[in-house]
Coordinates of C-alpha atoms and ligand atoms in Angstrom, one line a residue:
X1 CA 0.0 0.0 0.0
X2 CA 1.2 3.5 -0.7
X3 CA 0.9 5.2 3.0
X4 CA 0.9 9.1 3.2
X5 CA 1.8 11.2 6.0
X6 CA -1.1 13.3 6.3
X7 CA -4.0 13.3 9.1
X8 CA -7.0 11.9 7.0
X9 CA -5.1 9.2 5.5
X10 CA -4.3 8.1 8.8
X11 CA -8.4 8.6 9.3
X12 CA -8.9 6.7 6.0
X13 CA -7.3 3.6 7.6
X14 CA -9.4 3.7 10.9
X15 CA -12.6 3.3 9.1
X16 CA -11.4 0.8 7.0
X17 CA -10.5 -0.9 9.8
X18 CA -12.3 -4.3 10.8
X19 CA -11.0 -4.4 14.2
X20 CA -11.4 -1.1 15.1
X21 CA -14.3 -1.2 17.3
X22 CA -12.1 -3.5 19.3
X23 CA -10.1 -0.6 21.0
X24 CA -13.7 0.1 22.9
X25 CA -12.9 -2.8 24.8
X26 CA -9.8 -1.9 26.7
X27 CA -9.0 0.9 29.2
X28 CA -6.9 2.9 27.4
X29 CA -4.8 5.3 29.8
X30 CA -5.2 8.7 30.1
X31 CA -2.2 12.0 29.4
X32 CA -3.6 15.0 30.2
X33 CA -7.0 14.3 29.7
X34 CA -6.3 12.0 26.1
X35 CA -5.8 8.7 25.4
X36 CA -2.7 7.8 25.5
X37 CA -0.3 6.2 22.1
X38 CA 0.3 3.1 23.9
X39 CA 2.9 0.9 22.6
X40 CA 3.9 -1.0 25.4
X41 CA 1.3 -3.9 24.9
X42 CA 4.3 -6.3 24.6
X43 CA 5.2 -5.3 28.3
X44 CA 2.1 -5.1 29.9
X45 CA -1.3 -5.3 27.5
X46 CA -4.1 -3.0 28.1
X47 CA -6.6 -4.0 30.8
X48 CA -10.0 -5.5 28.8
X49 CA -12.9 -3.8 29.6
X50 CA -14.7 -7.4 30.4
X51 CA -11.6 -8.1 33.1
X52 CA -13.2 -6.7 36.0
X53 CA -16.9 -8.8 35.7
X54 CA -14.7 -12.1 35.0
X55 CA -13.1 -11.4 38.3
X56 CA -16.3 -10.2 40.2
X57 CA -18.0 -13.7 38.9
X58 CA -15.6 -15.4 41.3
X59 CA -15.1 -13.1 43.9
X60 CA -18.9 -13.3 43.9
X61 CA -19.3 -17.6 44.3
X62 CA -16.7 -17.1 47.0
X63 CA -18.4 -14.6 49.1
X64 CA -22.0 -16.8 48.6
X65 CA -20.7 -20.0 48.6
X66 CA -17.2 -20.4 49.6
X67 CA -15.7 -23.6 49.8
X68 CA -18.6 -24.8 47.9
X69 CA -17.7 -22.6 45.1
X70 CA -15.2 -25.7 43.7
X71 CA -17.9 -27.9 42.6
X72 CA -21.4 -25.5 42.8
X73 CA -19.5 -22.4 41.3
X74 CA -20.6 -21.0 38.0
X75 CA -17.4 -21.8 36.6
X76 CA -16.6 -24.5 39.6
X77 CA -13.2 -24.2 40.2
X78 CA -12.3 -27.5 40.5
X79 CA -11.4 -27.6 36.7
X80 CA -10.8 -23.9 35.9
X81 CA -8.7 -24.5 34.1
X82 CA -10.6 -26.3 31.0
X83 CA -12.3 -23.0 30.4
X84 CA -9.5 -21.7 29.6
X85 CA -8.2 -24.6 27.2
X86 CA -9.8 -24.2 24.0
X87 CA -9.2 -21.1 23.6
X88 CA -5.3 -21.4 24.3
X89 CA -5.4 -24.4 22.1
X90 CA -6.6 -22.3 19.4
X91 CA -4.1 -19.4 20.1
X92 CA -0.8 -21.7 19.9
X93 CA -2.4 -23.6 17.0
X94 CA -2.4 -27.2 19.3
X95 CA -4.6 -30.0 20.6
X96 CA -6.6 -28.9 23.3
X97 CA -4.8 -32.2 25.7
X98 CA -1.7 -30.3 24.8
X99 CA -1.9 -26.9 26.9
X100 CA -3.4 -26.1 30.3
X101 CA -2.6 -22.7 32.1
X102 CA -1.2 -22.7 35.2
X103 CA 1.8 -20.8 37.5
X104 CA 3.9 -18.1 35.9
X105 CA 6.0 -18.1 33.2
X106 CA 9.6 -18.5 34.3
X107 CA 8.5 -21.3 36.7
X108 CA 6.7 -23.1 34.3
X109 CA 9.9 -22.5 32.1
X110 CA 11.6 -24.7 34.8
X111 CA 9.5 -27.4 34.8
X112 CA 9.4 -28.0 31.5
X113 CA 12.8 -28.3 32.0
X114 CA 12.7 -30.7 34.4
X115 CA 11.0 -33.0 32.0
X116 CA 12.7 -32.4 29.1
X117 CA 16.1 -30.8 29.9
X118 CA 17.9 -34.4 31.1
X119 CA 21.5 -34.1 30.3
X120 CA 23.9 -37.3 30.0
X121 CA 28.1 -36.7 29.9
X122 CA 27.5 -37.0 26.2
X123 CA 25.0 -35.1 25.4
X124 CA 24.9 -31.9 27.8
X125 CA 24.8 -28.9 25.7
X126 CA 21.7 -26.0 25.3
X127 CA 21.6 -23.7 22.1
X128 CA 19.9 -20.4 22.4
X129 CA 19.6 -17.1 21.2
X130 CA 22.6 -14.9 22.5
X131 CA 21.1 -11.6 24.8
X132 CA 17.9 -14.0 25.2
X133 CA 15.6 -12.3 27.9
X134 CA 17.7 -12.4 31.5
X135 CA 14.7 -14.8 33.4
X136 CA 15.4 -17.7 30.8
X137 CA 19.5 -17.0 30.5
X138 CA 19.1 -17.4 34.4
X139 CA 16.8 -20.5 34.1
X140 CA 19.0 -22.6 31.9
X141 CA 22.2 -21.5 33.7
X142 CA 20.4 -22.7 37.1
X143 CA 19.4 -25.9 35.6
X144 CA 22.8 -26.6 33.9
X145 CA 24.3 -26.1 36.9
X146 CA 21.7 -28.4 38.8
X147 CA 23.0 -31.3 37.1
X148 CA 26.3 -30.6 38.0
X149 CA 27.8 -29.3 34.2
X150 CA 29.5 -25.9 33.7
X151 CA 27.7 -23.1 32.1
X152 CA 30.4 -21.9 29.9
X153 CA 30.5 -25.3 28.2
X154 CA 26.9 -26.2 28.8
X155 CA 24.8 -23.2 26.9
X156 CA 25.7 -22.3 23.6
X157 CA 24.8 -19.0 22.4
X158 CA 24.1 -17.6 18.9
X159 CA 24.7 -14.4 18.2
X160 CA 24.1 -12.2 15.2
X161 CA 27.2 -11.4 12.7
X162 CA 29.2 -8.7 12.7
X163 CA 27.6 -5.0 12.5
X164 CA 24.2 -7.4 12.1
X165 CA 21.3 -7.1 14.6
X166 CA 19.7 -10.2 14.2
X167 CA 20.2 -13.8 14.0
X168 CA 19.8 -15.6 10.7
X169 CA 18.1 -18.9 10.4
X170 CA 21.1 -20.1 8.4
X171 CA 23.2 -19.7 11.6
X172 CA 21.0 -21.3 14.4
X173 CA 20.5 -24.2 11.8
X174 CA 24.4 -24.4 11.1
X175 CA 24.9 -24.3 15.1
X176 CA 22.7 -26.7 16.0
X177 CA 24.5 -29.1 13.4
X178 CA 28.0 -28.2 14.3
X179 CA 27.5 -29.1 18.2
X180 CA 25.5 -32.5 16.8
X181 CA 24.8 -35.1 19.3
X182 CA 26.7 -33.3 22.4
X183 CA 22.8 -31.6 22.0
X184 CA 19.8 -31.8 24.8
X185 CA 18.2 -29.2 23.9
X186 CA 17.0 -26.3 21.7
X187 CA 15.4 -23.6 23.6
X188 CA 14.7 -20.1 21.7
X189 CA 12.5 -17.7 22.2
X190 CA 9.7 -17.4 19.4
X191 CA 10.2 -13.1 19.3
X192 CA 13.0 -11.7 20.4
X193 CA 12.0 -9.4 23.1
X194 CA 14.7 -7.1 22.5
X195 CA 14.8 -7.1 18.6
X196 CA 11.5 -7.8 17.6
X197 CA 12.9 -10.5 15.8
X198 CA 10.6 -13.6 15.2
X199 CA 12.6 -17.0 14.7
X200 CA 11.7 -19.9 12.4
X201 CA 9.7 -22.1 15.0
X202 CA 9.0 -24.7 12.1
X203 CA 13.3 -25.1 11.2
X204 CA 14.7 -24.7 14.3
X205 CA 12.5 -27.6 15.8
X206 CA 13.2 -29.7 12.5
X207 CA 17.0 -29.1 13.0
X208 CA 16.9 -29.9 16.7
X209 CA 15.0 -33.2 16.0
X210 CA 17.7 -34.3 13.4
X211 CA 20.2 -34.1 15.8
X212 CA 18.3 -35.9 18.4
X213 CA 17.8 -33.2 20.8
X214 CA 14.3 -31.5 21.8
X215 CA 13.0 -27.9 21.0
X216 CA 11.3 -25.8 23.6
X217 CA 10.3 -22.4 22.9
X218 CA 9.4 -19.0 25.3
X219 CA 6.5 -17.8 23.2
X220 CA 6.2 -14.3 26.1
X221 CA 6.3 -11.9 23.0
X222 CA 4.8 -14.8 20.4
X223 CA 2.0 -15.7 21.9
X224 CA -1.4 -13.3 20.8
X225 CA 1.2 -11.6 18.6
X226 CA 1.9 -13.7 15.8
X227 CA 0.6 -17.0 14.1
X228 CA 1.7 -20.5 15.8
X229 CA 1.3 -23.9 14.8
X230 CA 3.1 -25.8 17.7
X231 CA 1.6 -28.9 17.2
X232 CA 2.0 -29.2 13.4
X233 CA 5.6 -27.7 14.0
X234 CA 6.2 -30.6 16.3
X235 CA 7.2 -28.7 19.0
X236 CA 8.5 -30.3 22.4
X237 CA 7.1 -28.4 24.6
X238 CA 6.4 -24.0 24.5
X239 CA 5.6 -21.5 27.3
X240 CA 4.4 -18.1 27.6
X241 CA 2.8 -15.4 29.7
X242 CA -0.4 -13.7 29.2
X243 CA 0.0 -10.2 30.4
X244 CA 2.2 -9.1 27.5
X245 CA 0.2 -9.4 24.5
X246 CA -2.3 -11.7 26.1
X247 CA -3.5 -8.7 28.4
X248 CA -4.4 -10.2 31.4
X249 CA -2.9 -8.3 33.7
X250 CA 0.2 -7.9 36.0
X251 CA 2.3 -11.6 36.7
X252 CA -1.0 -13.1 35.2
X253 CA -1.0 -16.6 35.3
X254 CA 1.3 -18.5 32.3
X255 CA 0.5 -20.8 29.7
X256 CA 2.4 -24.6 28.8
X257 CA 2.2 -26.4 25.5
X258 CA 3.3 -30.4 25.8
X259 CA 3.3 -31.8 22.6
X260 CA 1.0 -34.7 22.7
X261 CA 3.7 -37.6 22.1
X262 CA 5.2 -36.7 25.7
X263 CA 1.8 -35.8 27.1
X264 CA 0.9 -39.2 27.6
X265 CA 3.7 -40.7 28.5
X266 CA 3.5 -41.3 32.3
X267 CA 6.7 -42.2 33.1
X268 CA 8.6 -38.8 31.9
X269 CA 10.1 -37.2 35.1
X270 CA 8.2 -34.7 36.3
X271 CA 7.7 -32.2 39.3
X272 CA 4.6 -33.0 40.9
X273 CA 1.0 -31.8 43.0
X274 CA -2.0 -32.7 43.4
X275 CA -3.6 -30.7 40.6
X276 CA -1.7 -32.5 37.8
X277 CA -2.8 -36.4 39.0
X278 CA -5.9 -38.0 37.8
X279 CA -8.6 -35.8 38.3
X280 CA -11.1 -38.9 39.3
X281 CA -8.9 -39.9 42.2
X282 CA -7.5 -36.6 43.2
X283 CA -9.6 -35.8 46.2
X284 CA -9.3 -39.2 47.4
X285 CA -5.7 -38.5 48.3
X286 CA -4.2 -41.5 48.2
X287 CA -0.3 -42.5 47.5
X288 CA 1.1 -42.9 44.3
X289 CA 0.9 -40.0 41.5
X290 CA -1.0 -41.1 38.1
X291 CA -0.8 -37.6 36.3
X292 CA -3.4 -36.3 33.8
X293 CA -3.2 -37.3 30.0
X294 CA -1.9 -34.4 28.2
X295 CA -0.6 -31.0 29.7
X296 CA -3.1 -31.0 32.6
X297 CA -0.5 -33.5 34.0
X298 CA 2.3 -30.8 34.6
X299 CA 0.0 -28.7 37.2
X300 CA 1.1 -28.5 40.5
X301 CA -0.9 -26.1 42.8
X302 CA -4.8 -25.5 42.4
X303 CA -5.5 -23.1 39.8
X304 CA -5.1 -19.3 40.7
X305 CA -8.6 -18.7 39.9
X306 CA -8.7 -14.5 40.1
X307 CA -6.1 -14.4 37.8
X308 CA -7.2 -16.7 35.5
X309 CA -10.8 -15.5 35.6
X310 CA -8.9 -12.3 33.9
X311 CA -7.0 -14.4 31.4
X312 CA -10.0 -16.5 30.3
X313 CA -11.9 -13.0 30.0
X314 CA -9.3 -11.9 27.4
X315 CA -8.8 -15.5 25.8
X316 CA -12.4 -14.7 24.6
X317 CA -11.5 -11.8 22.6
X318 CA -8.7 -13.6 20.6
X319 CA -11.1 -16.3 20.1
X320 CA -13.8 -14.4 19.5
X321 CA -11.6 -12.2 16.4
X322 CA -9.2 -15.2 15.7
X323 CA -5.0 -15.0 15.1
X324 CA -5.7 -14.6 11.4
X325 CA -7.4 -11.0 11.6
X326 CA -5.3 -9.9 14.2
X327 CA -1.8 -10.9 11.9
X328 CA -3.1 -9.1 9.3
X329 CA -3.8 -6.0 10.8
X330 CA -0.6 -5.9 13.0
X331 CA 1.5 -6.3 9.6
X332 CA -0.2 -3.3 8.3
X333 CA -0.3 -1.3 11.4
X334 CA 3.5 -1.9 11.7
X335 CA 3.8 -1.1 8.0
X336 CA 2.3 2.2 8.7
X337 CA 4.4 3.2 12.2
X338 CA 7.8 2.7 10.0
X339 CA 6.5 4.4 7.5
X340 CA 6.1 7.3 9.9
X341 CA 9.3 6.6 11.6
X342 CA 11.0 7.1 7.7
X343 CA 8.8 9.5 6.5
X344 CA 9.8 12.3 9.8
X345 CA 13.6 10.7 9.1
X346 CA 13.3 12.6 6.2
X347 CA 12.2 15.6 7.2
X348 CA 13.7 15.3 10.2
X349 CA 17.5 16.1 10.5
X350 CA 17.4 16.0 14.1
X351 CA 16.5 12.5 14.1
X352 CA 18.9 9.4 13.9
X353 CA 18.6 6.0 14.2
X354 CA 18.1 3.0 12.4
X355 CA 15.7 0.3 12.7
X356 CA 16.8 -3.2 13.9
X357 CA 13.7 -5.3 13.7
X358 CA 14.0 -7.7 10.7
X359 CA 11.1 -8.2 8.4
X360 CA 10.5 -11.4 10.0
X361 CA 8.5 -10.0 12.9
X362 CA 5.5 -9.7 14.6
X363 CA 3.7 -5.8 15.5
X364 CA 7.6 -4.8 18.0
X365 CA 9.7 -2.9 15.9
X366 CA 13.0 -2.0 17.9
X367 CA 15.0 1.7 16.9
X368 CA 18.3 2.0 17.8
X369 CA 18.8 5.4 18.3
X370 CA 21.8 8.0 17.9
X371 CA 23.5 9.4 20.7
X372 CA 19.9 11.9 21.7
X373 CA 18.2 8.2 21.9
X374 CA 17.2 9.1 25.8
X375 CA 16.5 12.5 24.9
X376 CA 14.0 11.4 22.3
X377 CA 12.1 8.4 24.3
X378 CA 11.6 11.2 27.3
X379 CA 10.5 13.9 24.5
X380 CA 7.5 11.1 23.5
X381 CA 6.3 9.9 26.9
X382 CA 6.1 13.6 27.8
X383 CA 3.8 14.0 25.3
X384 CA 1.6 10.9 26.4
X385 CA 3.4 8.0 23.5
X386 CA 4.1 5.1 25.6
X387 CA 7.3 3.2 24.6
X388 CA 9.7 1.4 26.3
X389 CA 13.6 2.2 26.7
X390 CA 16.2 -0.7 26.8
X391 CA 19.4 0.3 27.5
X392 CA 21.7 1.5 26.0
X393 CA 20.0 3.0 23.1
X394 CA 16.6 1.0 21.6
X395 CA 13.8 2.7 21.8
X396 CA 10.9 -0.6 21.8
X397 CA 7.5 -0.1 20.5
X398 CA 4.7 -2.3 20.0
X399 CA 1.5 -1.2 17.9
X400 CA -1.0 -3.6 19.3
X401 CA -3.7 -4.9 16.8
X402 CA -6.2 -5.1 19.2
X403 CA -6.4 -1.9 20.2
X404 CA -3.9 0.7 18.2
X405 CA -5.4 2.5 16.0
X406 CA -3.9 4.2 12.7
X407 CA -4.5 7.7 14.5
X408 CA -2.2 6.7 17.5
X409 CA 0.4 5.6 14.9
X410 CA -0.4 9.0 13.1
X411 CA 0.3 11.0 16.6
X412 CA 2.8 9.4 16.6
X413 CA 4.7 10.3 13.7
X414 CA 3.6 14.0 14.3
X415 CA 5.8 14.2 17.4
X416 CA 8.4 12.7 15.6
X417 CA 8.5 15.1 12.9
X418 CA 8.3 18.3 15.3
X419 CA 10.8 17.1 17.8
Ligands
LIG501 C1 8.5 -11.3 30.0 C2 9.4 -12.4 29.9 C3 9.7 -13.2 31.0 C4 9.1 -12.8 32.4 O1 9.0 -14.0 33.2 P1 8.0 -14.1 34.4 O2 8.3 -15.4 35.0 O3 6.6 -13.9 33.8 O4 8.3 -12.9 35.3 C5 10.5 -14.3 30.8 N1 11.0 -14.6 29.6 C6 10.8 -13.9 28.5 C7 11.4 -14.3 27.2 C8 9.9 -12.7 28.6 O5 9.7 -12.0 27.5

């Protein structure tokens, strides 16, 4: 499409818009008596107008029914978390056995681990991204070093080439095959949180597999923000979080993906509580685990109803407009904020910086910014633009599909040009 700079162009694309009507569903916040440009939705999405009846429902059956509220409950809580299931099914593009949401994200991270991180003396070794987000560089450090091998020869780390910003497939396939069968496991992220960059779920899985190690994948900025097919990608196992672009909330509850040829295997190690073993006998609490089939089988703790009467409460929107729709206007809405970004560039002699989000992407685009970087992040969230500064110099923004509208990314660009 051939974008223009000016006001009612930016108009033009609003009312073309499908999802528009969808930003009436969130809270957006407030500057000085406007709406805000928010573009931090892959930090913490925008509270969903429906969040606050999900969570009344329960407070509700606990205040008239308490205890009682685990089987006589409107939702009983007993098996929360099969309301939520479908829908995350549908988001990750998996069998519905293969996900349940439980715990947060870094300690589900773990125990997936557990379960499919078991190192021998021969084959040891993790590949991942290089600057991957500190929570899983301290996660497979920890767990390296729980089974007694050294970090430094343990995780493998691929980082981009030389005066590059991001990773190319052709490198994370050629590592994988260089370090062979000293390989456990594969672990990436599915978007980089810092680039923007999204990796090639599909490839990297296939190369792990011919190696004979597994794949897992931290979907935090993947899932609700770009199209996944874990199950037909054959993933291992996935995990993500669901107050980023899943908008649920602050340390809302997490989300696990067990590809169904573990799922059923009862005798992989595991970590283990009451909520993951055979729901027919679980209240007769008797010795001797027998976990769920499927995901189910990884929960520990009873599910953290509040939080997940938010998540399931913003599940329903994705499922109600569907990955598809939301893809397609997140390509063009990104489209539109670098066009913005090169369009005041140009006019713009004040401004330098470069863009280091590769095409392969989903709606982050990353700016590294000159030397006035700082200068120019406080300049915007002064004038109510929300975006989010990594040190030392990217300026991250996010133009969420849900709820961003062609005018915010229109505002956007006007600051730009009159800074
Ligand atoms: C946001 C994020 C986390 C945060 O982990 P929590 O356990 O939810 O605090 C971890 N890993 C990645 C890749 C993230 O983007």
């Amino acid at each position: 499409m051939n974008f223009r700079s000016d006001e009612s162009f930016a108009l033009q694309l609003d009312k073309e818009d499908q999802l528009s009507s969808y930003r009436e569903r969130f809270y957006i916040p407030q500057h000085k008596g406007e709406d805000t440009v928010y573009f931090t939705g892959n930090s913490l999405g925008l509270q969903p107008r429906s969040a606050a009846s999900a969570l009344e429902q329960e407070l509700q059956d606990w205040q008239n029914l308490g205890v009682e509220g685990h089987f006589h409950g409107k939702n009983p809580w007993f098996h929360y978390h099969k309301f939520l299931t479908p829908k995350a099914a549908k988001l990750v593009g998996s069998k519905e056995s293969e996900v349940v949401i439980m715990n947060n994200l870094t300690v589900n991270l773990h125990l997936m681990m557990v379960s499919f991180y078991r190192p021998t003396s021969d084959r040891f070794k993790i590949i991942m991204e290089g600057g991957a987000f500190p929570s899983d560089q301290y996660a497979m450090e920890t767990q390296v070093k729980f089974h007694g091998f050294d970090p430094k020869q343990a995780i493998v780390e691929v980082f981009p080439r030389k005066d590059e910003y991001h990773l190319r497939t052709e490198d994370i396939l050629e590592t994988i095959k260089e370090h062979g069968d000293s390989v456990a496991l594969v672990m990436f992220s599915g978007v980089q949180y810092y680039t923007g960059q999204m990796f090639n779920i599909h490839e990297i899985t296939k190369a792990a597999h011919s190696i004979g190690a597994l794949a897992g994948f931290d979907l935090a900025h993947a899932a609700g923000n770009i199209k996944l097919d874990l199950h037909n990608d054959n993933v291992d196992f996935a995990v993500w979080c669901s107050y980023k672009y899943l908008n649920s909330g602050p340390g809302g509850v997490s989300g696990v993906f067990v590809h169904e040829r573990h799922g059923n295997n009862p005798d992989l190690p595991r970590f283990a509580g009451w909520w993951g073993h055979d729901e027919n006998t679980r209240f007769l609490m008797k010795k001797g685990f027998i976990p769920e089939k499927g995901a189910a089988g990884w929960q520990i703790s009873n599910a953290p109803v509040l939080t997940m009467a938010v998540h399931n409460a913003s599940l329903s929107i994705f499922d109600e407009v569907g990955m598809d729709k939301i893809v397609e206007k997140g390509r063009l809405l990104n489209q539109f904020v670098e066009f913005h970004i090169r369009d005041a560039a140009v006019r713009n002699r004040k401004l330098k910086f470069e863009i280091i989000t590769p095409e392969e992407r989903g709606c982050q685009l990353s700016i590294l910014a000159g030397r006035n970087g700082k200068d120019l992040f406080d300049y915007l969230m002064a004038n109510g633009v929300i975006v989010d500064w990594r040190e030392p110099n990217v300026i991250r923004l996010a133009p969420v599909p849900l709820y961003n509208s062609f005018m915010d990314v229109y505002r956007f660009g006007q600051l730009l040009r009159e800074y």
